Short mmCIF file of C-alpha atoms in Angstrom, two decimals:
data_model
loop_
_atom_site.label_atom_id
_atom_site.label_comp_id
_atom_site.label_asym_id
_atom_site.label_seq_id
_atom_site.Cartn_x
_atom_site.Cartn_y
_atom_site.Cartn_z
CA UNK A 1 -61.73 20.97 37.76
CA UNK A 2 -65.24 22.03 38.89
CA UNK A 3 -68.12 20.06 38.20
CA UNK A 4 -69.32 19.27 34.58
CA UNK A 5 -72.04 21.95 34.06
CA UNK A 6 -69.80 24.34 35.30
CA UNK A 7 -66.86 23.29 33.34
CA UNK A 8 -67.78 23.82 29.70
CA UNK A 9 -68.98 27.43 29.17
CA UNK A 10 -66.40 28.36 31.85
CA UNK A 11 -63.55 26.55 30.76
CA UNK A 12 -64.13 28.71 27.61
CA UNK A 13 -64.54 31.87 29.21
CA UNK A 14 -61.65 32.15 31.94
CA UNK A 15 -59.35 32.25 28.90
CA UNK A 16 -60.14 35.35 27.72
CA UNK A 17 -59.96 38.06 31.13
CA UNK A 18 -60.09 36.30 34.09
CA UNK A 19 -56.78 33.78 32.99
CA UNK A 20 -56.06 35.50 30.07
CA UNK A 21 -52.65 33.13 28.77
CA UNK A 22 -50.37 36.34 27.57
CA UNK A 23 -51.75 39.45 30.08
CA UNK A 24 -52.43 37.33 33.70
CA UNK A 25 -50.53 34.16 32.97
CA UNK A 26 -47.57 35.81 30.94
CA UNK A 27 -47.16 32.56 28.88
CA UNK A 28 -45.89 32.35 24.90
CA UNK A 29 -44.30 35.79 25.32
CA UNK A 30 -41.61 35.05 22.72
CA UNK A 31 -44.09 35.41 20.02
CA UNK A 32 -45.93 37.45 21.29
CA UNK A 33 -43.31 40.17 21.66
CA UNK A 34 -41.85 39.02 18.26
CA UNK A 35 -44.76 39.25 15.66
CA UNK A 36 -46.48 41.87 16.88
CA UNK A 37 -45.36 44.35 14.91
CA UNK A 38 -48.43 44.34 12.69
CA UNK A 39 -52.30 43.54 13.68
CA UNK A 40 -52.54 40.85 10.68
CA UNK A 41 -49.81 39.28 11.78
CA UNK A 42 -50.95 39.07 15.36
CA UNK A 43 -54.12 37.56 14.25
CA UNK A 44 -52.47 35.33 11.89
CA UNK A 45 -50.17 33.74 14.80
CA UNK A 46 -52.93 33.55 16.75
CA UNK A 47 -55.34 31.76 14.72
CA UNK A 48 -52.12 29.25 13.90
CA UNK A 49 -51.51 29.29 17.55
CA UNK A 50 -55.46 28.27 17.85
CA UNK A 51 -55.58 25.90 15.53
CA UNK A 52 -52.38 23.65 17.43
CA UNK A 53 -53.45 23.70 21.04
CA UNK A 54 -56.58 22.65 19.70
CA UNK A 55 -55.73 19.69 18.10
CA UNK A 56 -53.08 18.78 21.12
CA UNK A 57 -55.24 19.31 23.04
CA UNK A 58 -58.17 17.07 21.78
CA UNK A 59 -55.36 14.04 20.66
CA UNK A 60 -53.79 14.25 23.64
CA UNK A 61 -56.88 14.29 25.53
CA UNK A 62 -57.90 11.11 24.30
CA UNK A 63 -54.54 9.47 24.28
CA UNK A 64 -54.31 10.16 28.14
CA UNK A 65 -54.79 6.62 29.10
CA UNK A 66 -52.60 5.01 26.50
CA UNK A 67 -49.54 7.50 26.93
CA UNK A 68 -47.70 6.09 29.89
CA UNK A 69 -46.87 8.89 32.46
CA UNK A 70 -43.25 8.26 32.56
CA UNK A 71 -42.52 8.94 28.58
CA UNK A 72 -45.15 11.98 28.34
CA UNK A 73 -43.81 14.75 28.08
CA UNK A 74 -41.33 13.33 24.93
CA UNK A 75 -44.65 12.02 23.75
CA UNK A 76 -46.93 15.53 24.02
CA UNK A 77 -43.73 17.31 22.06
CA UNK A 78 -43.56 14.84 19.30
CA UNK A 79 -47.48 15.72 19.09
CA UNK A 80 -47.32 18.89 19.10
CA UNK A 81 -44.17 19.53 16.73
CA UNK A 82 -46.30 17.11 14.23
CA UNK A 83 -48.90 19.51 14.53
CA UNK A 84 -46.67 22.59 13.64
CA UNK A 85 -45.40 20.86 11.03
CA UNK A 86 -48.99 20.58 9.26
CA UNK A 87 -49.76 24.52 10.23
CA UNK A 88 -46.34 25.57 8.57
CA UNK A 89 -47.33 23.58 5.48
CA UNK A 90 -50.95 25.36 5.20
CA UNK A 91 -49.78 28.85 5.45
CA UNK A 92 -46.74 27.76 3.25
CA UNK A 93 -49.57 27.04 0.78
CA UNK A 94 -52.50 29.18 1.36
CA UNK A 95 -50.81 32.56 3.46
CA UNK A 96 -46.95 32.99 1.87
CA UNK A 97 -47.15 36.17 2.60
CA UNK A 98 -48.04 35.79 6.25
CA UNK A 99 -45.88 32.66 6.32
CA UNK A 100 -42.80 34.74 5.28
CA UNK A 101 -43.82 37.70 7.96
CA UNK A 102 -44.07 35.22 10.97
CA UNK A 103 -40.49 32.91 9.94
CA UNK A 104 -39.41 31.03 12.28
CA UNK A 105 -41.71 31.85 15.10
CA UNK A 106 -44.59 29.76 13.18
CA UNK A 107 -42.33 25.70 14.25
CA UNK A 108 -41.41 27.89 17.07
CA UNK A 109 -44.88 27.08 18.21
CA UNK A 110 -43.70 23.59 19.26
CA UNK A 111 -42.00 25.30 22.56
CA UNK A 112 -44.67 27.71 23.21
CA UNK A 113 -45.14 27.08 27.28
CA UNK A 114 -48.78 27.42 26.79
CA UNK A 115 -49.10 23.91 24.36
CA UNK A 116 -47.33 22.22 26.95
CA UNK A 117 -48.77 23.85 30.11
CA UNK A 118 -52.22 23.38 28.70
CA UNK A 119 -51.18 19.27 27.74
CA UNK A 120 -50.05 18.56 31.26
CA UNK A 121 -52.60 20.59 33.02
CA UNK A 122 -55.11 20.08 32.08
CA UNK A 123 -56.08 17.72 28.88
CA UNK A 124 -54.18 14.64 30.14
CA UNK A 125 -56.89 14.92 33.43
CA UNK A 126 -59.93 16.05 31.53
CA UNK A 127 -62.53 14.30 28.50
CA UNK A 128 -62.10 15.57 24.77
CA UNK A 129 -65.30 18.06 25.29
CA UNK A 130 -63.74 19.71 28.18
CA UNK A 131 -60.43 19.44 26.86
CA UNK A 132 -61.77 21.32 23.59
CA UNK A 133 -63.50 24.62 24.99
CA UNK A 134 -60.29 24.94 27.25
CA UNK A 135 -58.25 25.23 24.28
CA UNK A 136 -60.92 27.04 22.68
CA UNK A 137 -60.90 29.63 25.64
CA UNK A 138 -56.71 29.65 25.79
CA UNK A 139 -56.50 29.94 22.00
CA UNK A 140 -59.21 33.03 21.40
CA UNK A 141 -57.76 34.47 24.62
CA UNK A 142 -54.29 34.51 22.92
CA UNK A 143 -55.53 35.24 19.40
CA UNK A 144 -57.47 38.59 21.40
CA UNK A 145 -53.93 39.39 23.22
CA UNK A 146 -52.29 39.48 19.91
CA UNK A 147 -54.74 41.16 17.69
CA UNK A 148 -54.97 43.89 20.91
CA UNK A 149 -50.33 44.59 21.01
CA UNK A 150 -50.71 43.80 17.36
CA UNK A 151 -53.14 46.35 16.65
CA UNK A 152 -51.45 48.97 18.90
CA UNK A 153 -48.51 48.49 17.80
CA UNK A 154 -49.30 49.37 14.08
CA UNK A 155 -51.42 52.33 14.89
CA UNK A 156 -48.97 54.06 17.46
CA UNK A 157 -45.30 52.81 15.02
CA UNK A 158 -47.10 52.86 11.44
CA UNK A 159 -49.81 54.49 11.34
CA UNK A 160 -51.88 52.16 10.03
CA UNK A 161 -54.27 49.62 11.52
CA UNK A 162 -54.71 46.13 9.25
CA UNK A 163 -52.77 47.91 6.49
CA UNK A 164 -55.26 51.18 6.68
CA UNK A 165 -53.84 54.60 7.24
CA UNK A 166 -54.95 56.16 10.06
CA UNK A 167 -57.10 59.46 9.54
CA UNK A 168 -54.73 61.47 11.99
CA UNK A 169 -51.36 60.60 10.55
CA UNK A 170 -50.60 63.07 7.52
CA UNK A 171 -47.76 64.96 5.89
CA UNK A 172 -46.27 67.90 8.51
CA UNK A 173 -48.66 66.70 11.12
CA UNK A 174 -49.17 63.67 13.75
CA UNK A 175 -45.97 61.45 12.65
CA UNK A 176 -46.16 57.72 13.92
CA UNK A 177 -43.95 56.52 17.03
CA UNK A 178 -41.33 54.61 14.89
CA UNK A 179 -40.20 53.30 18.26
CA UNK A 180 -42.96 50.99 18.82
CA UNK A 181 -42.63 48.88 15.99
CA UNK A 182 -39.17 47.64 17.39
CA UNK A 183 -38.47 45.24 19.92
CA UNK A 184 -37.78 48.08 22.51
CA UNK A 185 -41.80 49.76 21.80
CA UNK A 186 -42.89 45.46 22.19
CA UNK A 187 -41.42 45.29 25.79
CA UNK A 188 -43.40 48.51 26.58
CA UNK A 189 -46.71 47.65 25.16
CA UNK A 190 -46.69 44.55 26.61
CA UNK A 191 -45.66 45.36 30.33
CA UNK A 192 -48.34 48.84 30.28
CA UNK A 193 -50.50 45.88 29.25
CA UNK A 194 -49.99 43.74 31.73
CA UNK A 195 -50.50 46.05 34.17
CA UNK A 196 -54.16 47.17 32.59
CA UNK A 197 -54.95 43.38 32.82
CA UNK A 198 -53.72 43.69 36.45
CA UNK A 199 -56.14 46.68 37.08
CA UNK A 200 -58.99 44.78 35.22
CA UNK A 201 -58.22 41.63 37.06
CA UNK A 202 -58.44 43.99 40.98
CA UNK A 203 -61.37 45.46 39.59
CA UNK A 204 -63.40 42.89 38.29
CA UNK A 205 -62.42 39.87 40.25
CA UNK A 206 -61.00 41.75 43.24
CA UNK A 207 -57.72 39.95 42.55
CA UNK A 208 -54.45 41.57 43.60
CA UNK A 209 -51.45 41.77 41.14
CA UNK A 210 -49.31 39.43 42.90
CA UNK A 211 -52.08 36.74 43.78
CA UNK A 212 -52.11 34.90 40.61
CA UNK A 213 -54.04 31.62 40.90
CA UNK A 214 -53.36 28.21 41.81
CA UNK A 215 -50.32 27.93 39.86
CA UNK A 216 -50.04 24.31 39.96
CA UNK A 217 -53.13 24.24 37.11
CA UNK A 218 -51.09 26.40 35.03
CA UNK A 219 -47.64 24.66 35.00
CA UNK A 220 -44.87 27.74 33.50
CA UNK A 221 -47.24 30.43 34.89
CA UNK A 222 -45.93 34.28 35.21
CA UNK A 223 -42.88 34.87 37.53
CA UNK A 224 -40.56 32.54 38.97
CA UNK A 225 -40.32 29.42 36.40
CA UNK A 226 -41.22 28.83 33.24
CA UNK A 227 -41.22 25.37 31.39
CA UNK A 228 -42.65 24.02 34.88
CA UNK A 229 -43.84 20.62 33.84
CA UNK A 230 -40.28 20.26 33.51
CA UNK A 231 -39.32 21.18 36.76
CA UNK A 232 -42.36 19.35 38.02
CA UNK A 233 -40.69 16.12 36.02
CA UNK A 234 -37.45 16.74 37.80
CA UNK A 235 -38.59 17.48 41.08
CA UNK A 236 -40.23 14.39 40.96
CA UNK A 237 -37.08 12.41 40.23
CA UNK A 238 -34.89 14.06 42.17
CA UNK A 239 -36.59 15.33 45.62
CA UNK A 240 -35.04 18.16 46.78
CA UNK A 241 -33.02 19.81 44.27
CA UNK A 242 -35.37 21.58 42.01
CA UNK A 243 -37.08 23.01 44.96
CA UNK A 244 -34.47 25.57 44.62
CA UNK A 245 -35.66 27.10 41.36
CA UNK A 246 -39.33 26.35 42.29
CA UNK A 247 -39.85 28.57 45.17
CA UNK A 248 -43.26 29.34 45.56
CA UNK A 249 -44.72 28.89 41.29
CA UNK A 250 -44.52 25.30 41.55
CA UNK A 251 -45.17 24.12 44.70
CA UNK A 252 -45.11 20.46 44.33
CA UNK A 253 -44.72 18.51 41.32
CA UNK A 254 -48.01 19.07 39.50
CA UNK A 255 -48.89 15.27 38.36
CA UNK A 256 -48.11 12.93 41.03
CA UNK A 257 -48.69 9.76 38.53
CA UNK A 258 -51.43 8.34 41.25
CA UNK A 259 -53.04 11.98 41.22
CA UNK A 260 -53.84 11.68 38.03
CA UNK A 261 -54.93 8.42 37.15
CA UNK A 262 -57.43 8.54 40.18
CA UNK A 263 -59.03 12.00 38.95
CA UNK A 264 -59.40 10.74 35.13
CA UNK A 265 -60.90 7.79 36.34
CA UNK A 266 -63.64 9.26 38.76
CA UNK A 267 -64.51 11.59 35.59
CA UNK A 268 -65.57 8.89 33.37
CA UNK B 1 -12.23 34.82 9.62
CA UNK B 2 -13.72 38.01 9.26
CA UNK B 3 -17.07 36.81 8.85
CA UNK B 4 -16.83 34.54 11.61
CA UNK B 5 -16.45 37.52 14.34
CA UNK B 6 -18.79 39.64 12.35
CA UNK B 7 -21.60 36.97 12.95
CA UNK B 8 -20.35 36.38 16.54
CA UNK B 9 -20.25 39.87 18.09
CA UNK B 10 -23.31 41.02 15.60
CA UNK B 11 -25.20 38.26 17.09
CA UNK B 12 -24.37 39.18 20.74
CA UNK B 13 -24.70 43.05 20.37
CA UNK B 14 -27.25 43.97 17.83
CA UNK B 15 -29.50 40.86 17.07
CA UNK B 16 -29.24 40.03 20.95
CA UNK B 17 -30.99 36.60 21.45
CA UNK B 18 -33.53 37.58 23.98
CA UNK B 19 -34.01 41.75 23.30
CA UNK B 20 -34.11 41.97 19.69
CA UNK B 21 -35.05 38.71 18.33
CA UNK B 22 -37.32 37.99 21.47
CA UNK B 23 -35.94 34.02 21.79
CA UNK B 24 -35.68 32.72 25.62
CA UNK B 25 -37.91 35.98 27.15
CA UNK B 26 -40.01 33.44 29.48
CA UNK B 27 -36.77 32.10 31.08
CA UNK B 28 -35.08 35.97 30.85
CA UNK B 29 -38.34 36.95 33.09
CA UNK B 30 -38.41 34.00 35.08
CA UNK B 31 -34.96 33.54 36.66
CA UNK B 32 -33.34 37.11 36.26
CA UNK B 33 -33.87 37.44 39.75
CA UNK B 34 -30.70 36.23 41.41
CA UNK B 35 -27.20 36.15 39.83
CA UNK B 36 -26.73 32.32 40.76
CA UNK B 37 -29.30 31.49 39.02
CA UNK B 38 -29.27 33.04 36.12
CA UNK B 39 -25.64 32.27 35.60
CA UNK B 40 -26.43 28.82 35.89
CA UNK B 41 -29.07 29.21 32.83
CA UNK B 42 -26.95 31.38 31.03
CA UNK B 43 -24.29 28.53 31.26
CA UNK B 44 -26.34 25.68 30.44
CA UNK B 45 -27.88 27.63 27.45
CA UNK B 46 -24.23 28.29 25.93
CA UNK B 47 -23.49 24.71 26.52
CA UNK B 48 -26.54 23.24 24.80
CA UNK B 49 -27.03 25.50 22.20
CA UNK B 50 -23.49 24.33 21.54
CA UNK B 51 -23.59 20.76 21.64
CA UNK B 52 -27.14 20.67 19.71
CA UNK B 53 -25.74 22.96 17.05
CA UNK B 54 -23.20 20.05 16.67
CA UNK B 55 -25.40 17.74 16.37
CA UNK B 56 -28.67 19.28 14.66
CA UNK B 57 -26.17 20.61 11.38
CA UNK B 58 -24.48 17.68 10.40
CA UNK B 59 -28.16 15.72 10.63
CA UNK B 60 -29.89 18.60 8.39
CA UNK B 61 -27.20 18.72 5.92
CA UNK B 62 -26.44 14.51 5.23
CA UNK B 63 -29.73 13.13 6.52
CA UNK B 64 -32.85 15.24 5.84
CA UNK B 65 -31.76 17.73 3.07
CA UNK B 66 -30.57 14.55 0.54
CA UNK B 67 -33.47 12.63 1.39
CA UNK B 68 -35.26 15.62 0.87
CA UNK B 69 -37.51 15.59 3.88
CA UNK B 70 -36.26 19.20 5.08
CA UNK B 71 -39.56 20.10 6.32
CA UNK B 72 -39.17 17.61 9.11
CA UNK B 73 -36.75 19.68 10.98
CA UNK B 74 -38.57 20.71 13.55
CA UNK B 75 -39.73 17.29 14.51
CA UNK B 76 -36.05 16.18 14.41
CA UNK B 77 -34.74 18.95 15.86
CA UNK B 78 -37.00 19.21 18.91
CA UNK B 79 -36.45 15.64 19.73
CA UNK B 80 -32.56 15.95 18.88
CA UNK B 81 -32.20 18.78 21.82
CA UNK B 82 -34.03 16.85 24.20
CA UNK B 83 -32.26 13.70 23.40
CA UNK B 84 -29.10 15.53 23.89
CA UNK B 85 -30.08 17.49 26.86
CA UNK B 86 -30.57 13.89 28.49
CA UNK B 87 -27.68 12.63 27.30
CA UNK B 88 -25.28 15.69 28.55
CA UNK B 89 -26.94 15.69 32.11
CA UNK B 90 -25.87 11.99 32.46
CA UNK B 91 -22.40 12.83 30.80
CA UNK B 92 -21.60 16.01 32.78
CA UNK B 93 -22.84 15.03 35.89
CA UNK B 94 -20.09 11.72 35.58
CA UNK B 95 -17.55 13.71 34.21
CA UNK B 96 -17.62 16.94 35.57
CA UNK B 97 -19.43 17.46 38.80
CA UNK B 98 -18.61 20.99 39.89
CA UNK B 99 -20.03 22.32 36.30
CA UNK B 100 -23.06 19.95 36.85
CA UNK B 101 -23.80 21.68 39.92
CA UNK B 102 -23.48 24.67 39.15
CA UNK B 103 -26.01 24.20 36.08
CA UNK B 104 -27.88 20.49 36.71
CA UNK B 105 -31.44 21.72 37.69
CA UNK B 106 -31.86 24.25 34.47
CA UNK B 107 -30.49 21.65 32.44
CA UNK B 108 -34.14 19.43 31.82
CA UNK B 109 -35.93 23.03 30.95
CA UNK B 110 -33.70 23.65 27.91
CA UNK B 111 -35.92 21.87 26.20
CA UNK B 112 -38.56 24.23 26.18
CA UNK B 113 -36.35 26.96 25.67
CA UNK B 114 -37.27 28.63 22.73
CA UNK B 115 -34.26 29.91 22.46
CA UNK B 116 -32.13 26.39 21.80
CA UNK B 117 -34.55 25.18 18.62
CA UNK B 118 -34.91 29.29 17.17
CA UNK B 119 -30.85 29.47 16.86
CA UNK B 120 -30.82 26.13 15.33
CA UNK B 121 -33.76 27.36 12.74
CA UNK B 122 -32.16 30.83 12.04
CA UNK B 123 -28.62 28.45 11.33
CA UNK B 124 -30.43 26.11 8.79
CA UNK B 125 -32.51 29.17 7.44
CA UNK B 126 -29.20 31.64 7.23
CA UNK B 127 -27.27 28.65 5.47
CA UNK B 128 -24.54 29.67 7.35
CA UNK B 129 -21.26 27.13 7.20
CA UNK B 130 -20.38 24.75 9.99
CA UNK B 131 -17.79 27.58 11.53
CA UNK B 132 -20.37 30.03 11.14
CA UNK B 133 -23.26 28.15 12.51
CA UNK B 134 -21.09 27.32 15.46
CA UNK B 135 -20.20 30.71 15.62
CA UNK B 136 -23.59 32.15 16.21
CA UNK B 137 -24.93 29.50 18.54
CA UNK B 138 -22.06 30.95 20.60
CA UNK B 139 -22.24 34.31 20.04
CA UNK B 140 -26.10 33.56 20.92
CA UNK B 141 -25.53 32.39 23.79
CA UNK B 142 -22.68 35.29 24.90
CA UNK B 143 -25.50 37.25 24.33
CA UNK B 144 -28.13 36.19 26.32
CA UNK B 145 -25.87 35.61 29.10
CA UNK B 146 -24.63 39.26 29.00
CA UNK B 147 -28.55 39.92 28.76
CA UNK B 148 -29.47 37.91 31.78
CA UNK B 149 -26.09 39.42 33.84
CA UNK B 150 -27.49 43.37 32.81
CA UNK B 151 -30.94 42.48 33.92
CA UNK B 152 -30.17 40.94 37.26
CA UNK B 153 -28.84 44.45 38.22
CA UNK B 154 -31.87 46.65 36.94
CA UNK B 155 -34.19 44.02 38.48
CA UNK B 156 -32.25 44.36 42.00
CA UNK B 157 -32.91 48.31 41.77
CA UNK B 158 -36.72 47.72 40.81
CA UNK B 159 -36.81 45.68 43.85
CA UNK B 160 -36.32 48.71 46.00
CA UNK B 161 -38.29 51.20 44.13
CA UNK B 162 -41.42 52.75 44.73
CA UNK B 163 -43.71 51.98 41.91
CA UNK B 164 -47.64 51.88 40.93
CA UNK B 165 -49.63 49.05 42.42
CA UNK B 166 -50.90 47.96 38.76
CA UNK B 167 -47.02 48.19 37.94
CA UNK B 168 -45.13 46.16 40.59
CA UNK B 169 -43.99 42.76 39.36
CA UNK B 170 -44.27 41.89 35.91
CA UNK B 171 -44.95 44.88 34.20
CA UNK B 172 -42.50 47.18 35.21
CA UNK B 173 -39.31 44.33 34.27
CA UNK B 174 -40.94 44.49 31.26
CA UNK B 175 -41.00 48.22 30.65
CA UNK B 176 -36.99 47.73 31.96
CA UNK B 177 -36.56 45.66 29.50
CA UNK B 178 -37.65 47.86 27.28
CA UNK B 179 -35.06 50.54 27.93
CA UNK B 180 -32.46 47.74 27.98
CA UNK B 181 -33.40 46.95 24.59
CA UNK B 182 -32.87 50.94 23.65
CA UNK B 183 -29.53 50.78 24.62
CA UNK B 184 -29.15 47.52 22.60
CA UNK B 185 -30.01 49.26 19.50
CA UNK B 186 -27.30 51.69 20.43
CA UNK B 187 -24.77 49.12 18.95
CA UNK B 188 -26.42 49.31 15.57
CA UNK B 189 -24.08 50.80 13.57
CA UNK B 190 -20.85 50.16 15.63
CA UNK B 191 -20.02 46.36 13.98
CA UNK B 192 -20.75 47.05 10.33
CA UNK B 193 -18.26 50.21 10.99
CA UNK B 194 -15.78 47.69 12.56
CA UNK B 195 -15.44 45.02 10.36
CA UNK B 196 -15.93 47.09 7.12
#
């Protein structure tokens, strides 16, 4: 990844346009369709959200040399599922409210492609600093995505924007788009914005919809496969096969075990 | 009885795993595009879901409710579905080749499948019996399979359609999924009606 200078400030910034992890990478969208219906709760899941790939990040980082490559994935999900465990106890005991709103999807987080992706892509190869502004930069990225359909979504199906009424909604007048606070209006606000992000993405970094980057740094990117370190981990074991479902998003398996050890050790 | 097929075709129709509740939408996305493959998923899912359901209920209910460590379940039940994900792919690809091949390669990415550890949540969390819980792991997973079988067909017609450069790809499955999920909600009233 880069050089160091580069790295830090960037790492932080590609998360939130250029690699944004909902809009360009189209990872965690079960969540992200499902608690959107209110701007709070967006910015609730995403903060929670923030708050795990964060710490993954930063104890996986520095485990990366003790974790042996063969048992690592079973070891990042036992991390991670510790880690939702702790966030569903602080809400529990500081947010009920919000902890009630978000239900299940809050130890949901555990299988959120994005922990993972973020684990195997990039903090078991990178140092704790670098490992931190990543997840910094994935985390306010999301948190930004979510506060954006969130927000949206409550002004155009309710009305109301962080609980607020809107100014233009009023008895025998402009009546809110019930439609968009159901799963149907989710789907819709997510795909227009997708396609703004798309736009954004031509315009700013003259990149074209379907050229979405190197996917094997972002393991369960967009389009074909999801859950890619997993097809990664099985291509590897079994050759051929899993080429099948790979075609194209995952071109080879992501960590060859030599890869890796050879790029964390030339960092340090 | 009656309750059992009220939770079963409610939770294929009207709570639909993947376009109402939103569980399993990467995977819905990612391998809607051909019918083999998203057969093979849709298979696997119904089997797992199955089999961890099994497993997950009797270990909530005799080990970690009693002992009183209930908030460990989604440690447990993470590492119970990828235990027995393991453990089926050695099992069904002994036992039953043909089914193995027609679902071996999606079997290691049920793991991550949000879908598998959200049905066995919304079980423990609906305290629904055994039969029940059973019952709506497989109506969960008759539903995202008839989810995944729709989709294939509206994605084949995108395909060939002339859309917006912004648009192409991603964005407009998702706005198709979006009118997919309006017809879901069509069923809303229809199984209250039914089984009243």
């Amino acid at each position: 990844m880069a050089n160091k200078n580069k790295s830090l400030s960037y790492e932080f910034i590609k998360g939130i346009v250029k690699e944004n992890p909902l809009f360009v990478l189209v990872l965690g969208t079960c969540p992200a369709l499902a608690v959107t219906t209110s701007a709070i709760n967006g910015l609730g899941m995403g903060v929670a959200f923030t708050f795990v790939l964060l710490m993954s990040n930063v104890v996986i980082s520095a485990l990366r040399k003790v974790i042996p490559d063969s048992v690592r994935i079973p070891a990042y999900i036992t991390i991670i599922a510790s880690l939702v465990t702790i966030v569903q106890f602080l809400l529990k005991a500081y947010t009920p409210e919000l902890d009630q709103s978000l239900g299940i999807f809050i130890p949901l987080i555990t299988v959120n492609c994005i922990i993972l992706g973020r684990a195997e892509a990039f903090a078991n190869r990178n140092g704790i600093l670098a490992s931190i502004m990543d997840a910094l930069g994935m985390g306010v990225g999301f948190t930004l995505a979510l506060l954006l359909m969130g927000g949206l979504r409550e002004i155009l199906g309710f009305g109301t924007f962080f609980g607020l009424q809107m100014p233009w909604i009023s008895e025998g007048g402009l009546q809110p788009i019930g439609i968009f606070g159901l799963p149907a209006g989710g789907f819709a606000i997510f795909g227009v914005l997708v396609a703004l992000f798309n736009k954004l993405n031509h315009l700013w970094y003259s990149r074209k919809p379907d050229d979405i980057m190197d996917r094997r740094n972002y393991p369960g990117s967009i389009s074909e496969r999801t859950d890619a370190p997993f097809v990664a981990a099985s291509a590897a074991s079994e050759g051929s096969e899993a080429v099948a479902i790979s075609e194209g998003s995952v071109p080879e398996p992501m960590t060859k075990p030599g890869e890796r050890s050879s790029s964390s050790s030339d960092k340090d | 009885m009656q309750d059992m097929f009220k939770i079963l075709f409610s939770v294929i129709l009207i709570d639909n795993l993947v376009l109402s509740r939103f569980l399993g939408v990467c995977s819905f996305l990612g391998l809607t595009k051909d019918l083999k493959n998203s057969m093979g998923m849709s298979v696997a899912v119904i089997f797992v879901m199955l089999v961890s359901t099994a497993v997950t209920y009797p270990i909530y209910y005799f080990l970690l409710e009693p002992a009183g460590l209930g908030y460990l379940q989604t440690v447990i039940f993470i590492l119970v579905i990828a235990a027995t994900v393991q453990v089926l792919e050695a099992v069904i690809r002994k036992v039953m080749p043909p089914l193995y091949d027609a679902m071996g390669i999606f079997l290691p990415l049920i793991t991550t499948n949000c879908a598998i550890l959200g049905v066995m949540l919304i079980n423990i969390q609906e305290s629904y019996s055994f039969v029940n819980a059973i019952m709506s792991s497989l109506g969960a997973g008759l539903g995202y399979t008839l989810a995944m079988f729709l989709f294939v067909g509206v994605r084949e017609k995108l395909e060939t359609s002339d859309i917006p450069e912004s648009f192409k790809g991603l964005p407009s499955t998702l706005v198709a999924a979006s009118i997919l999920s309006v017809a879901f909600m069509g069923f809303g009233g229809v199984i209250e009606n039914l089984f009243s």
